[in-house]
PDB file of C-alpha atoms and ligand atoms in Angstrom:
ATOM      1  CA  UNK G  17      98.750 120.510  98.963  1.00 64.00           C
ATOM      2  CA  UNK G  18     101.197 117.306  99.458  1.00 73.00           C
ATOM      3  CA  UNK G  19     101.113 114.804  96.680  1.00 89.00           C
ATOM      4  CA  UNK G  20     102.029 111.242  97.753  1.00 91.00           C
ATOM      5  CA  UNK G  21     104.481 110.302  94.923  1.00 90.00           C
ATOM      6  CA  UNK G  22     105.366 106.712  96.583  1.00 95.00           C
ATOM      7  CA  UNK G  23     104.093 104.338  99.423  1.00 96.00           C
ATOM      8  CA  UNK G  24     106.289 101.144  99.834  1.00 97.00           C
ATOM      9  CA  UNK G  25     105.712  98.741 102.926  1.00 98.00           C
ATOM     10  CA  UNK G  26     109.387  97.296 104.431  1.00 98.00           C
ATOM     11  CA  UNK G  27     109.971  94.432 106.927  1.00 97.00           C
ATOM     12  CA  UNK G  28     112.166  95.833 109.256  1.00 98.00           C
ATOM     13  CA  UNK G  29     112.052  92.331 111.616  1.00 97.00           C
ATOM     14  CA  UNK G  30     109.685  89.426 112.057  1.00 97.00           C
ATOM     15  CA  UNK G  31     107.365  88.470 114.786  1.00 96.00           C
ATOM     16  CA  UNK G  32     105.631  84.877 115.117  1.00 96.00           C
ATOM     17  CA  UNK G  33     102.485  85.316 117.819  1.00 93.00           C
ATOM     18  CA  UNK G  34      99.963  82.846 119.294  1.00 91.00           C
ATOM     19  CA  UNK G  35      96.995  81.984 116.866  1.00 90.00           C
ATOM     20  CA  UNK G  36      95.189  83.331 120.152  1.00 88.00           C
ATOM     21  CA  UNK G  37      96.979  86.801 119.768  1.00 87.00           C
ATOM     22  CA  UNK G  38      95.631  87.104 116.059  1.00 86.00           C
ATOM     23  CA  UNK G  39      91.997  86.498 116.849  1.00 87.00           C
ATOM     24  CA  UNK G  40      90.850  86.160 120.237  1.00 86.00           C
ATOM     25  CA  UNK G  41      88.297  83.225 121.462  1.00 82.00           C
ATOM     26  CA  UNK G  42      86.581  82.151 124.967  1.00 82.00           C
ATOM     27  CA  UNK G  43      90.308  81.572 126.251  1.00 85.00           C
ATOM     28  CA  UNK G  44      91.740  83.998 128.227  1.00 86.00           C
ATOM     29  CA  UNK G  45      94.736  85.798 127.648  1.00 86.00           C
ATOM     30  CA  UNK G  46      96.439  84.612 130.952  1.00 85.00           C
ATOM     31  CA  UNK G  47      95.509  81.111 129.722  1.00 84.00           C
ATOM     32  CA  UNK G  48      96.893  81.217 126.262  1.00 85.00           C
ATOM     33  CA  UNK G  49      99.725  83.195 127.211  1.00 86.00           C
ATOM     34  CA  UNK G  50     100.908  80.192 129.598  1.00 80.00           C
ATOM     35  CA  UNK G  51     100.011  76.979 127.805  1.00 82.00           C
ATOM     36  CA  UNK G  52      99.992  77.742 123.937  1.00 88.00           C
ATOM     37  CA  UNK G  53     102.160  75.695 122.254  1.00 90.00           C
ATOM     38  CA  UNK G  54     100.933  76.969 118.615  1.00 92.00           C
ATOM     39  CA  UNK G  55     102.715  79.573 117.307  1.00 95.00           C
ATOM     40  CA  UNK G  56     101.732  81.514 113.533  1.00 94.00           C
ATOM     41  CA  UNK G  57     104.109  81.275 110.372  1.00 96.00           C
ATOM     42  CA  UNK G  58     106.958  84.191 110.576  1.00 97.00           C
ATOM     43  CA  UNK G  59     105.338  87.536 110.351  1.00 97.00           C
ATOM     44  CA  UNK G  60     106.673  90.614 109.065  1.00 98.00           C
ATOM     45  CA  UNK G  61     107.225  93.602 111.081  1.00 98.00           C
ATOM     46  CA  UNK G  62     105.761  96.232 108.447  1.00 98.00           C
ATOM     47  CA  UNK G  63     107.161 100.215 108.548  1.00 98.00           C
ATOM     48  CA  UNK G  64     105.108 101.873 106.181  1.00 98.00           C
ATOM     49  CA  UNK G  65     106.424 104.865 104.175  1.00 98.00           C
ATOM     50  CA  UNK G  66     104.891 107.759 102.779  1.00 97.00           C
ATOM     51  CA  UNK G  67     107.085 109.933  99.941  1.00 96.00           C
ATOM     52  CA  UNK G  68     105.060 113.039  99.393  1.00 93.00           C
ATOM     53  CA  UNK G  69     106.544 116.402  97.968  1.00 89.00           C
ATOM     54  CA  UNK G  70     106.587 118.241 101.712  1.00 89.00           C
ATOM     55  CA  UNK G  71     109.029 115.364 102.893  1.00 93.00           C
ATOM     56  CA  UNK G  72     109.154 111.504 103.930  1.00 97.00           C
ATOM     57  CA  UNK G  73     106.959 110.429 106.633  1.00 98.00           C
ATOM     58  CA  UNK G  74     106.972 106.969 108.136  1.00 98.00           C
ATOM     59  CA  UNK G  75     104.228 104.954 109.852  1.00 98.00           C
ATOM     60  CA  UNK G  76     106.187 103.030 112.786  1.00 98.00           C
ATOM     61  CA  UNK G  77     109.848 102.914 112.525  1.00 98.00           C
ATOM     62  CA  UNK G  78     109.941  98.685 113.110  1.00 97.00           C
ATOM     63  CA  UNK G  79     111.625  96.417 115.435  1.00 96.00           C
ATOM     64  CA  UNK G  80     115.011  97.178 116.492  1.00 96.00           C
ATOM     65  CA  UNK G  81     118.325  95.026 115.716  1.00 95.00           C
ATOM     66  CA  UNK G  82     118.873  95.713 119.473  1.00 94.00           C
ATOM     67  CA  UNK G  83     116.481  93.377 120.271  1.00 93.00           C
ATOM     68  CA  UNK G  84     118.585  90.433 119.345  1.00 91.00           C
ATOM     69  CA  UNK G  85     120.507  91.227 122.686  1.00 91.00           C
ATOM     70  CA  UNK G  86     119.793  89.916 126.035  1.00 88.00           C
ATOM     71  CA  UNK G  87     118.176  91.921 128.367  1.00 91.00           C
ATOM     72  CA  UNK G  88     116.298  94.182 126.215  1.00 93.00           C
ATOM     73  CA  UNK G  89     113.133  92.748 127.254  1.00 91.00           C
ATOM     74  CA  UNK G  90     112.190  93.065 130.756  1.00 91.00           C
ATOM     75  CA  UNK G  91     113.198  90.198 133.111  1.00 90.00           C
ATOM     76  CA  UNK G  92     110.815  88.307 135.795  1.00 91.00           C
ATOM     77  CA  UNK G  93     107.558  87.539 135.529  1.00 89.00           C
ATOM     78  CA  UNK G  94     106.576  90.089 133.384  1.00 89.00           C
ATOM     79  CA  UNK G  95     109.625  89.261 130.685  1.00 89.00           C
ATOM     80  CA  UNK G  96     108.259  85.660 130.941  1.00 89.00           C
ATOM     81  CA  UNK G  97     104.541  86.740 129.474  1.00 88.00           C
ATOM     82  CA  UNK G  98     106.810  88.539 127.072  1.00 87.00           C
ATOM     83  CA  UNK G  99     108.147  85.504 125.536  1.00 89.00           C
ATOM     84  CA  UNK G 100     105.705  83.206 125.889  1.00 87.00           C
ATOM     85  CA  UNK G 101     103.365  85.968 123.901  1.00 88.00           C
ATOM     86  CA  UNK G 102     106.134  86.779 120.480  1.00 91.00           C
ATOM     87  CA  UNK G 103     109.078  85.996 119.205  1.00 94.00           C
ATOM     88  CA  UNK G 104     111.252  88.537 117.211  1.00 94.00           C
ATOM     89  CA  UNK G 105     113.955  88.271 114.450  1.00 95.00           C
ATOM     90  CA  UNK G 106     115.726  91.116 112.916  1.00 96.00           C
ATOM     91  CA  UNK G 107     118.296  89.891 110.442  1.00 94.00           C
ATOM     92  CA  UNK G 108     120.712  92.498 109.158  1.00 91.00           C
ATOM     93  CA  UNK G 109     118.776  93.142 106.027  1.00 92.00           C
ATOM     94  CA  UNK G 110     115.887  93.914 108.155  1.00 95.00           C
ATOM     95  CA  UNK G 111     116.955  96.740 110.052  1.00 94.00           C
ATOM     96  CA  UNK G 112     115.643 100.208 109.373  1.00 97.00           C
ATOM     97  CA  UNK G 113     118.431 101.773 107.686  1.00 96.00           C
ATOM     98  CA  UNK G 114     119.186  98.872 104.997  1.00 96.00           C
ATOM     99  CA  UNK G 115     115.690  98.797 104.253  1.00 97.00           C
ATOM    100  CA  UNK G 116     115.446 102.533 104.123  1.00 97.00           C
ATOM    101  CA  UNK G 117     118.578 102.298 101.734  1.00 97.00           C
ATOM    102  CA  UNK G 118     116.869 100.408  99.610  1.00 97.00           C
ATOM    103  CA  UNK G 119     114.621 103.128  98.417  1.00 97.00           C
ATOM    104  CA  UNK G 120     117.201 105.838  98.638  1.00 97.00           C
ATOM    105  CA  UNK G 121     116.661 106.871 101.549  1.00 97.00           C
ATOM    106  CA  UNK G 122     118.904 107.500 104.749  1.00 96.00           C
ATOM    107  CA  UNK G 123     116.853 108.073 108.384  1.00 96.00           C
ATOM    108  CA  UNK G 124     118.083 111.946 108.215  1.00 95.00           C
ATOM    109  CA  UNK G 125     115.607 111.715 105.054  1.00 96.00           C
ATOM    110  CA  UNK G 126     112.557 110.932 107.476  1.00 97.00           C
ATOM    111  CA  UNK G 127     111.085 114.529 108.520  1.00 96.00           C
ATOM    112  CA  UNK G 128     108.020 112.873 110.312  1.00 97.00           C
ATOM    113  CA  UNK G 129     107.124 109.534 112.522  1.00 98.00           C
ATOM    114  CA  UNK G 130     103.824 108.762 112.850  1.00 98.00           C
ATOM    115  CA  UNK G 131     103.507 106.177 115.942  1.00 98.00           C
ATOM    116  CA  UNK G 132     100.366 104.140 115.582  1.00 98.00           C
ATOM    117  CA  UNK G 133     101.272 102.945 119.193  1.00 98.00           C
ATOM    118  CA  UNK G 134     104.329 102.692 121.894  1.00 98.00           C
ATOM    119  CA  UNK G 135     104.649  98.959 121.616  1.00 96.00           C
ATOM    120  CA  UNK G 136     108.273  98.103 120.609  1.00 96.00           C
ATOM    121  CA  UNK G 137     108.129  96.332 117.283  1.00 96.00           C
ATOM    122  CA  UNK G 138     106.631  99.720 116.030  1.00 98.00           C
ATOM    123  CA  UNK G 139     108.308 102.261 118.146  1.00 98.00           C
ATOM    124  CA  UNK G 140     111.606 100.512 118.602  1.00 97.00           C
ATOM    125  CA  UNK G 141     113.905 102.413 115.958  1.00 97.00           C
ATOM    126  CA  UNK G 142     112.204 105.686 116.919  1.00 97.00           C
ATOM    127  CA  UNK G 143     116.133 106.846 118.513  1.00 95.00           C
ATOM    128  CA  UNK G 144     117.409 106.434 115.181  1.00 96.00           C
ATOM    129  CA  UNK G 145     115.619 109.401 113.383  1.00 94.00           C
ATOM    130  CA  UNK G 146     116.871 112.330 114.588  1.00 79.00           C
ATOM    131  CA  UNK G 147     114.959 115.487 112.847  1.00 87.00           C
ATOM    132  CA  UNK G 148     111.888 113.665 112.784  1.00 96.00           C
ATOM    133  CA  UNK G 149     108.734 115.378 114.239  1.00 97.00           C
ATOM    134  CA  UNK G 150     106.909 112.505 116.270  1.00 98.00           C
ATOM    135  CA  UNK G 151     103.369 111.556 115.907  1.00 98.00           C
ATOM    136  CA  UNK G 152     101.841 110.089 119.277  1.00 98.00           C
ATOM    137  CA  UNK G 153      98.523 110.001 120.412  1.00 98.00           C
ATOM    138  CA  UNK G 154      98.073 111.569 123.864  1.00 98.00           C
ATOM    139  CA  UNK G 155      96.450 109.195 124.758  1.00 98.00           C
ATOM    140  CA  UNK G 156      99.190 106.680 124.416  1.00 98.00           C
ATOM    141  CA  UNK G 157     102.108 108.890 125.841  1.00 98.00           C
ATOM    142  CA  UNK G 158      99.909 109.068 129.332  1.00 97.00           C
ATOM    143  CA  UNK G 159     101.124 105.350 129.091  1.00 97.00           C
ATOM    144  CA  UNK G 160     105.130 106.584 129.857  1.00 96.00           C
ATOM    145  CA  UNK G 161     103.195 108.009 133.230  1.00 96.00           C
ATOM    146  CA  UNK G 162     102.020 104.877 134.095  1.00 96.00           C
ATOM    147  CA  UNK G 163     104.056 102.942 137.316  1.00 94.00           C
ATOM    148  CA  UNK G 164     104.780 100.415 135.228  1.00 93.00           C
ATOM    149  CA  UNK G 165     104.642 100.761 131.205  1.00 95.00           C
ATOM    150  CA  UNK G 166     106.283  97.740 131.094  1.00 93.00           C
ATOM    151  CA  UNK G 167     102.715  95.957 132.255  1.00 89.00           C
ATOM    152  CA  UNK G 168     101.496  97.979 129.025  1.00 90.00           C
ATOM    153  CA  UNK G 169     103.516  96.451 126.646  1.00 91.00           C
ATOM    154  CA  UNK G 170     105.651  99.931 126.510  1.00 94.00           C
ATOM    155  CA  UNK G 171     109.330  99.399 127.510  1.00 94.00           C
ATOM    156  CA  UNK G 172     110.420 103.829 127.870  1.00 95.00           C
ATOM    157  CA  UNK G 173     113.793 102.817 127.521  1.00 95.00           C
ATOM    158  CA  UNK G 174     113.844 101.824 124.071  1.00 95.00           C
ATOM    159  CA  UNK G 175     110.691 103.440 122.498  1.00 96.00           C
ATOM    160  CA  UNK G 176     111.045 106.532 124.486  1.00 96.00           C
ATOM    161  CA  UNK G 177     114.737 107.780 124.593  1.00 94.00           C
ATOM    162  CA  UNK G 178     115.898 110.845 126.100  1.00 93.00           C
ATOM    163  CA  UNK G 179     117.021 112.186 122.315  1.00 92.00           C
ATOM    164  CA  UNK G 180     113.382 111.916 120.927  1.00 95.00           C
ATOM    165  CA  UNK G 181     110.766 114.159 121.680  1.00 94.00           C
ATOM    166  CA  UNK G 182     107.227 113.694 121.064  1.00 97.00           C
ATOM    167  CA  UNK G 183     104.159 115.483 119.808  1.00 98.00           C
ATOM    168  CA  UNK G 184     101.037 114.917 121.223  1.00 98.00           C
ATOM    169  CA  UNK G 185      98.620 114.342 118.788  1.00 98.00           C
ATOM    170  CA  UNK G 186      94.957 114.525 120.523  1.00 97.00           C
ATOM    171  CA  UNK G 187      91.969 114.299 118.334  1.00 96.00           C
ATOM    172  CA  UNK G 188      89.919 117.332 117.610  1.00 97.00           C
ATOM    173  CA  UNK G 189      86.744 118.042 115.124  1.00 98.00           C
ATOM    174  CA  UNK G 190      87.499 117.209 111.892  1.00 97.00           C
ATOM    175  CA  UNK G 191      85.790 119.878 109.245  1.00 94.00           C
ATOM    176  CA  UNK G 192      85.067 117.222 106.844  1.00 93.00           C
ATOM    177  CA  UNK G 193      84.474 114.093 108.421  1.00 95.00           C
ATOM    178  CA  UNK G 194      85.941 111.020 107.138  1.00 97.00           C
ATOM    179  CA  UNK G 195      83.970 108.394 106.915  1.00 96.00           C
ATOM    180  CA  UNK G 196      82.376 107.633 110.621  1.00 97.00           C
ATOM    181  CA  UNK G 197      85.134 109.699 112.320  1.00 98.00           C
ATOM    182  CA  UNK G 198      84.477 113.313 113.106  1.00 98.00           C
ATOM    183  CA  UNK G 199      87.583 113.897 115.077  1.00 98.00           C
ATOM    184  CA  UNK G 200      90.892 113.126 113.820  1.00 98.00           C
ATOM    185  CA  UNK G 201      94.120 115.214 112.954  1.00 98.00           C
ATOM    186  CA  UNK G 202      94.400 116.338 109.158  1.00 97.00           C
ATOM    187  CA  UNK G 203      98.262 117.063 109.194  1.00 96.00           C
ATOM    188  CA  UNK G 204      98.131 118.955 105.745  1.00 93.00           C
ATOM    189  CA  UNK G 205      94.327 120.615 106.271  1.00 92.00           C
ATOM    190  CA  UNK G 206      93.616 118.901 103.105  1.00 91.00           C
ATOM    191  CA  UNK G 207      92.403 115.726 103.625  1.00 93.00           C
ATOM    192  CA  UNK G 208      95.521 113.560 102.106  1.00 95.00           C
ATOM    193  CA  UNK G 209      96.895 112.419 105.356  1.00 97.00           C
ATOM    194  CA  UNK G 210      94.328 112.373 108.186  1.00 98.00           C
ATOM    195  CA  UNK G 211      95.205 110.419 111.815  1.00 98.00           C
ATOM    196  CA  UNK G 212      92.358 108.430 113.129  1.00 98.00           C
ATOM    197  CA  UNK G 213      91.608 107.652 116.776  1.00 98.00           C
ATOM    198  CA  UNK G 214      91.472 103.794 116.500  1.00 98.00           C
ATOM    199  CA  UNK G 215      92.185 102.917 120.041  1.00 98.00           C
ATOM    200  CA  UNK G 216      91.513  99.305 121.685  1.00 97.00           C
ATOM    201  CA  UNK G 217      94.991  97.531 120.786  1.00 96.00           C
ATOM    202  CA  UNK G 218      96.431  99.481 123.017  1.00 96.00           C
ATOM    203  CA  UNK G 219      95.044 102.839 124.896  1.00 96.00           C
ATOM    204  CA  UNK G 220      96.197 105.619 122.363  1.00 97.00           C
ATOM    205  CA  UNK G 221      95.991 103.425 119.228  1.00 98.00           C
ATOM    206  CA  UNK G 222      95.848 105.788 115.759  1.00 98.00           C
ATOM    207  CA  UNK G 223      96.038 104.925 112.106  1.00 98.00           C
ATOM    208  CA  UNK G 224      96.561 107.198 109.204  1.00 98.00           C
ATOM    209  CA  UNK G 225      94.520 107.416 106.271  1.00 98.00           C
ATOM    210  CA  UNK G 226      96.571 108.315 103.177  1.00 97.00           C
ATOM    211  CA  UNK G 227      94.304 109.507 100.035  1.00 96.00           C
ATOM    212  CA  UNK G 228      96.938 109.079  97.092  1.00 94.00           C
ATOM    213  CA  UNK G 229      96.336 110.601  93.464  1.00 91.00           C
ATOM    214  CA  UNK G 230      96.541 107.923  90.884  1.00 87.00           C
ATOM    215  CA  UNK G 231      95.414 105.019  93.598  1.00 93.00           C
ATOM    216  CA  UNK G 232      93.535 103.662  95.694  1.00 95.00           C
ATOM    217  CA  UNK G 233      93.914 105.061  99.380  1.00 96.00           C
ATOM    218  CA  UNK G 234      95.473 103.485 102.385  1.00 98.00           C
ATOM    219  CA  UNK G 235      93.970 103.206 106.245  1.00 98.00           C
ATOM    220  CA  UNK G 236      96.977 102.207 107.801  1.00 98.00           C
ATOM    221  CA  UNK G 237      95.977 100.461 111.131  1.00 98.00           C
ATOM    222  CA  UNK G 238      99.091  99.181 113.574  1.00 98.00           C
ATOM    223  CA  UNK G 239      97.859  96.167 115.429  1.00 97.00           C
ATOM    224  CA  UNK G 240      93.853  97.194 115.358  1.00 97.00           C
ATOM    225  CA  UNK G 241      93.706  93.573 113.096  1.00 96.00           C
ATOM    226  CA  UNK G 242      96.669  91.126 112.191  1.00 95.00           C
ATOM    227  CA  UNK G 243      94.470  90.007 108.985  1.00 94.00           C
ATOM    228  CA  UNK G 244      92.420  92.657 107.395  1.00 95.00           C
ATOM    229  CA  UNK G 245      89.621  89.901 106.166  1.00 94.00           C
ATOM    230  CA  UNK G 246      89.255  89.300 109.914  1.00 93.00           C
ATOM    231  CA  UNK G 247      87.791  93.301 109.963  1.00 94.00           C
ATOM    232  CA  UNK G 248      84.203  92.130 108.712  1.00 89.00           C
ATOM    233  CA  UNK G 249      83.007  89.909 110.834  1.00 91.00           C
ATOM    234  CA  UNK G 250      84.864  91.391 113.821  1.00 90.00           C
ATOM    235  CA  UNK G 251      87.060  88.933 114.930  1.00 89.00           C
ATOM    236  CA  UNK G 252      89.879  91.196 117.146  1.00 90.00           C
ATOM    237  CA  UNK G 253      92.659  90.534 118.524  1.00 88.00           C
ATOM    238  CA  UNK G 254      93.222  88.593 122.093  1.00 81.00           C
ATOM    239  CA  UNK G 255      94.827  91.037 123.253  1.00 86.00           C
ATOM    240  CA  UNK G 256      93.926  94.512 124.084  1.00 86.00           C
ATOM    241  CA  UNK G 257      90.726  95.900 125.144  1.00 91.00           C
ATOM    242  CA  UNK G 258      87.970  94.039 123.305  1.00 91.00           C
ATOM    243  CA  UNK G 259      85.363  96.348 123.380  1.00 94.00           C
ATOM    244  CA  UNK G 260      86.924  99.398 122.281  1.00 96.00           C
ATOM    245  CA  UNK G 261      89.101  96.833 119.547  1.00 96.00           C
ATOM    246  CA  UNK G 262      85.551  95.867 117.873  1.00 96.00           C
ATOM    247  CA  UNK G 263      84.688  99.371 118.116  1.00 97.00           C
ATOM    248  CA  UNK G 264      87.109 100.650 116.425  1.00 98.00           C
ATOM    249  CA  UNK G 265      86.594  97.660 113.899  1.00 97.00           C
ATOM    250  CA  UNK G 266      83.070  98.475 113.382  1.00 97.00           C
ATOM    251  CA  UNK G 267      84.761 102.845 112.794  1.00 98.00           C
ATOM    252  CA  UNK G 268      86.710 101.171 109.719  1.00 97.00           C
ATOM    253  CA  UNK G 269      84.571  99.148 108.350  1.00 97.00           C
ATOM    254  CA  UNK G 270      82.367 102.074 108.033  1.00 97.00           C
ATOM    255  CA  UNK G 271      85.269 104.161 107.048  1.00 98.00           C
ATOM    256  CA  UNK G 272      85.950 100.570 104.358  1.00 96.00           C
ATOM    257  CA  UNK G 273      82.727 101.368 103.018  1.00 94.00           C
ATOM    258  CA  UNK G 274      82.472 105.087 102.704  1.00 95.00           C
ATOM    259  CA  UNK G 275      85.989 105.716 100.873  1.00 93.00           C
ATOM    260  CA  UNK G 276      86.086 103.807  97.700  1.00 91.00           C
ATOM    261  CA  UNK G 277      88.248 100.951  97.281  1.00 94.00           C
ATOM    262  CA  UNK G 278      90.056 101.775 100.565  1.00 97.00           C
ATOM    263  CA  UNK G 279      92.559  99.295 101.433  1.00 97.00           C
ATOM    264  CA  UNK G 280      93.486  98.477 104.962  1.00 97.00           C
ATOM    265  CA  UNK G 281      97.388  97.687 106.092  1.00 98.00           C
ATOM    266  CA  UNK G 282      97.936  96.044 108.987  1.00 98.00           C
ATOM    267  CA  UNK G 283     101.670  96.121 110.670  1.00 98.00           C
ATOM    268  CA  UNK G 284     101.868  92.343 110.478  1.00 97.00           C
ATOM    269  CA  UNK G 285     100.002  91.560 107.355  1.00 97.00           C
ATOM    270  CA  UNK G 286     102.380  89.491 104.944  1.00 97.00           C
ATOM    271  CA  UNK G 287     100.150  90.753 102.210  1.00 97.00           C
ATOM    272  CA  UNK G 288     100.805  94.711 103.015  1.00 97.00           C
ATOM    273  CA  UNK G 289     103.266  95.318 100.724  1.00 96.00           C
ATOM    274  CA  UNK G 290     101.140  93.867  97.886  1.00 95.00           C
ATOM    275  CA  UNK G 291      98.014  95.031  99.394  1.00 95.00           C
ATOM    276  CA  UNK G 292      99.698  98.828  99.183  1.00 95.00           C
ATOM    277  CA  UNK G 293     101.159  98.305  95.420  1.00 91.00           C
ATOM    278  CA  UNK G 294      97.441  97.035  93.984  1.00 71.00           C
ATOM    279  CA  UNK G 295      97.412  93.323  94.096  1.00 53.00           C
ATOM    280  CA  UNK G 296      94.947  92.754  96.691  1.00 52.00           C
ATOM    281  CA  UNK G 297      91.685  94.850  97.634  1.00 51.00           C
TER     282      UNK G 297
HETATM  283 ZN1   ZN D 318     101.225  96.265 119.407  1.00 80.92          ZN
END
């Protein structure tokens, strides 16, 4: 049975979004996306990792120092929407490696990725772990099929490089449920680290539930919320697909109320890290 020894929460870049993008209203995201002029505070891009005594496992691998170069985002019309939608920053103490560093850690340490989704603030560094084993819904790899993954959000050449191969993760009956969810992928058969189907953000969305023994457990969520006290009274995101987003909402607040003192992380959350550590519920 793993034990999770140690979960720490890095910033590996920072995104600022429309206020729209954190919790959608009547304005559409075509609207917002052209003539917002708000933008949030600096956000961090969170990589979640998970020290357990089978290996190191990470939840998103961050945004990529890459990014800082022109022409890694798609040109056109399509690049345009890009911009006008997020801004990125990844300072040198940001990238994945430092940060990894900083808990002793090198990226040949990581043994498994779990992607919550392809978008490439979360997949972006995924080229830089070599003997990882890669989480990804199926659901969201049938998005590298698509014409044009670019019109998903999901930009192949950078979260889906020839020297990574993934592994499908699809859903399947879970033998003790968690929570609402009766399908899901328990990757120890023990109920410590159990992948949820939380899709809605984008089409193959997951999160991972991580029961820890001397602490509270973690439902770590990708982009289902930006702001975790935005869960209860449903307010998703304006982008994505709203109906499945809430439904998935409504999954973990069940799941919120069914595992004691669970504590949801979000990938943009400034208050993950603490959230993770104990300071907030
Ligand atoms: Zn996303």
């Amino acid at each position: 049975m793993p034990r999770v020894s140690r979960v720490s929460v890095l910033q590996v870049g920072r995104v600022r979004v429309r206020p729209d993008n954190v919790a959608g209203t009547w304005r559409p995201m075509l609207w917002w996306t052209a003539f917002s002029r708000a933008w949030t505070g600096w956000l961090p891009v969170n990589v979640v990792v998970v020290e357990h005594d089978r290996g190191v496992l990470l939840v998103d691998t961050g945004q990529s120092r890459a990014s800082m170069e022109p022409g890694y985002h798609p040109g056109g019309l399509l690049g345009w929407a890009y911009r006008r939608q997020a801004e990125f920053v990844v300072d040198a103490d940001d990238d994945l490696a430092a940060r990894l560093a900083g808990l002793g850690l090198t990226p040949a340490d990581v043994d498994t990725v779990v992607l919550t989704h392809l978008h490439q603030d979360h997949a972006g560094n995924v080229g830089l772990l070599p003997h990882a084993r890669v989480l990804v819904s199926a659901d969201e790899l049938s998005l590298l099929d698509e014409s044009r993954p670019a019109a998903h959000g999901v930009l192949p050449e950078h979260v889906a490089p020839p020297s990574v191969t993934f592994t499908p993760v699809r859903p399947t009956p879970l033998s003790t449920p968690v929570g609402p969810f009766t399908t899901g992928t328990d990757l120890y058969d023990d109920g410590t680290l159990v992948l949820l189907p939380t899709p809605g953000h984008s089409r193959g969305s997951q999160s991972l539930l991580v029961r820890r023994p001397d602490a509270d457990p973690l439902l770590v969520v990708g982009d289902l919320t930006y702001d975790p006290s935005l869960l209860a009274t449903e307010r998703v995101p304006g982008t994505g697909a709203t109906g499945q987003q809430r439904a998935s909402t409504r999954a973990v607040n069940a799941l919120v109320g069914a595992e004691p003192g669970l504590r949801v992380i979000a990938a943009h959350d400034p208050a993950a890290a603490d959230r993770a550590s104990g300071g907030h519920t």
